[in-house]
CSV table of C-alpha atoms in Angstrom, one decimal:
chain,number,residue,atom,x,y,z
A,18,UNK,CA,38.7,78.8,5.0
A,19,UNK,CA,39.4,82.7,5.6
A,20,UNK,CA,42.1,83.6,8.0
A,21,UNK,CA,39.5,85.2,9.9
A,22,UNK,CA,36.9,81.8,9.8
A,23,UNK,CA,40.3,80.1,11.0
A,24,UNK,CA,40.7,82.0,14.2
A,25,UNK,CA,37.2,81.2,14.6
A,26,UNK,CA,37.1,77.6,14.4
A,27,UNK,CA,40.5,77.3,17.0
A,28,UNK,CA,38.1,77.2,20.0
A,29,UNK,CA,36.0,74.4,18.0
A,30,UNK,CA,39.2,72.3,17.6
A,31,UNK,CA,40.3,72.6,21.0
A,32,UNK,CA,37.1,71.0,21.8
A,33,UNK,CA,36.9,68.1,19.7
A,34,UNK,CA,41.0,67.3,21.0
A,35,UNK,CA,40.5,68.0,24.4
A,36,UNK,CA,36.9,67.4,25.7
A,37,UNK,CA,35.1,65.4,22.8
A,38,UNK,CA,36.4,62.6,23.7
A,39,UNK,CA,35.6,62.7,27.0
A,40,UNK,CA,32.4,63.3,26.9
A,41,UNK,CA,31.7,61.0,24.3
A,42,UNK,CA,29.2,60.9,21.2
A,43,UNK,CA,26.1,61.7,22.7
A,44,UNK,CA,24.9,64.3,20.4
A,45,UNK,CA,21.1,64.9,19.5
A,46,UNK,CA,22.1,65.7,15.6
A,47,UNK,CA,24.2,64.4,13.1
A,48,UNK,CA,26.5,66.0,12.0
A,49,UNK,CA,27.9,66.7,15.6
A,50,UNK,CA,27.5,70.4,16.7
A,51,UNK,CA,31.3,70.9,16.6
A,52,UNK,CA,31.4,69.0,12.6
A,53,UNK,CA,28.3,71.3,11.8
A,54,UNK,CA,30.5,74.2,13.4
A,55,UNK,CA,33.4,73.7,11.5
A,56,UNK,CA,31.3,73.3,7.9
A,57,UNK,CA,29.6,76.4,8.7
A,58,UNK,CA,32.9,78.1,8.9
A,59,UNK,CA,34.3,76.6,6.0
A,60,UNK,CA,31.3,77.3,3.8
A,61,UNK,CA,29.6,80.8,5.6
A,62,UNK,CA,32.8,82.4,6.7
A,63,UNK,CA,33.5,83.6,9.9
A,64,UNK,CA,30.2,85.9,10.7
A,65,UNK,CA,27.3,84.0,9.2
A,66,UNK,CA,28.7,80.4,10.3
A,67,UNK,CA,29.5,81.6,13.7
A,68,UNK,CA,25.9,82.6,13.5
A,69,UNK,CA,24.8,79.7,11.7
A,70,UNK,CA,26.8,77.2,14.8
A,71,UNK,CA,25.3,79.3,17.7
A,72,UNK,CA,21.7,78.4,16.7
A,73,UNK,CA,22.3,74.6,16.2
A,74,UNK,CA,24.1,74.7,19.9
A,75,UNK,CA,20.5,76.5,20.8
A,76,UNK,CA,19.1,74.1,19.2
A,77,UNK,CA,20.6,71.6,21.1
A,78,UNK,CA,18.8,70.5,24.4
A,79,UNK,CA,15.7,67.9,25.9
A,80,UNK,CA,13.0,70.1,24.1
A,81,UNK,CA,14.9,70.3,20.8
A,82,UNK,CA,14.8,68.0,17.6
A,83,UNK,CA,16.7,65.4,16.7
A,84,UNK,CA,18.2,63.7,13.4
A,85,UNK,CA,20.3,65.0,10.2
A,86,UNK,CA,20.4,68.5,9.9
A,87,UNK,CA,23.5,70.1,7.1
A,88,UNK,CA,25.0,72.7,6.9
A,89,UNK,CA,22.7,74.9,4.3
A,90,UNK,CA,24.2,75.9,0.9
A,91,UNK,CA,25.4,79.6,0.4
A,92,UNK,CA,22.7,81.4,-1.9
A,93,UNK,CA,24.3,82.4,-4.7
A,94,UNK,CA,22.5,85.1,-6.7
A,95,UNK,CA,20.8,84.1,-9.9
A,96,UNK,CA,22.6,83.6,-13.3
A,97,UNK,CA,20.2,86.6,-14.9
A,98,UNK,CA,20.5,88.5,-12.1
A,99,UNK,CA,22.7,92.2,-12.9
A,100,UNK,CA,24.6,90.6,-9.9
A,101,UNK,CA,25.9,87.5,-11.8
């Protein structure tokens, strides 16, 4: 995880030590929000899973889906791309 993707994440652990456990597993998706959070951070970096978390917490409410949704895979360019 970047330095940067760490600073990130401290709110998201503060949550998951102080208020997770009081409000209990109730969550609409699995992984959790704050698991998906944290995986988006590790994988994305700070910008694109900060991103990537805010739209699965907009995601989250009555109206919203439900089940397994990951954490997508970072596109990596292709191997005969002048890129690679």
């Amino acid at each position: 995880m970047t330095p940067l993707a760490f600073i990130v994440s401290l709110p998201v652990r503060a949550y998951r030590l102080v208020f997770s456990p009081i409000v209990g597993f109730n969550c609409r998706y699995q992984p959790t929000c704050s698991a998906y959070a944290m995986e988006a951070l590790e994988k994305h970096g700070a910008i694109k899973g900060s991103l990537l978390a805010a739209k699965r917490i907009g995601r989250c409410h009555p109206m919203g889906g439900t089940g397994y949704d990951p954490v997508p895979d970072p596109k990596t360019p292709p191997k005969d791309s002048p890129d690679a």
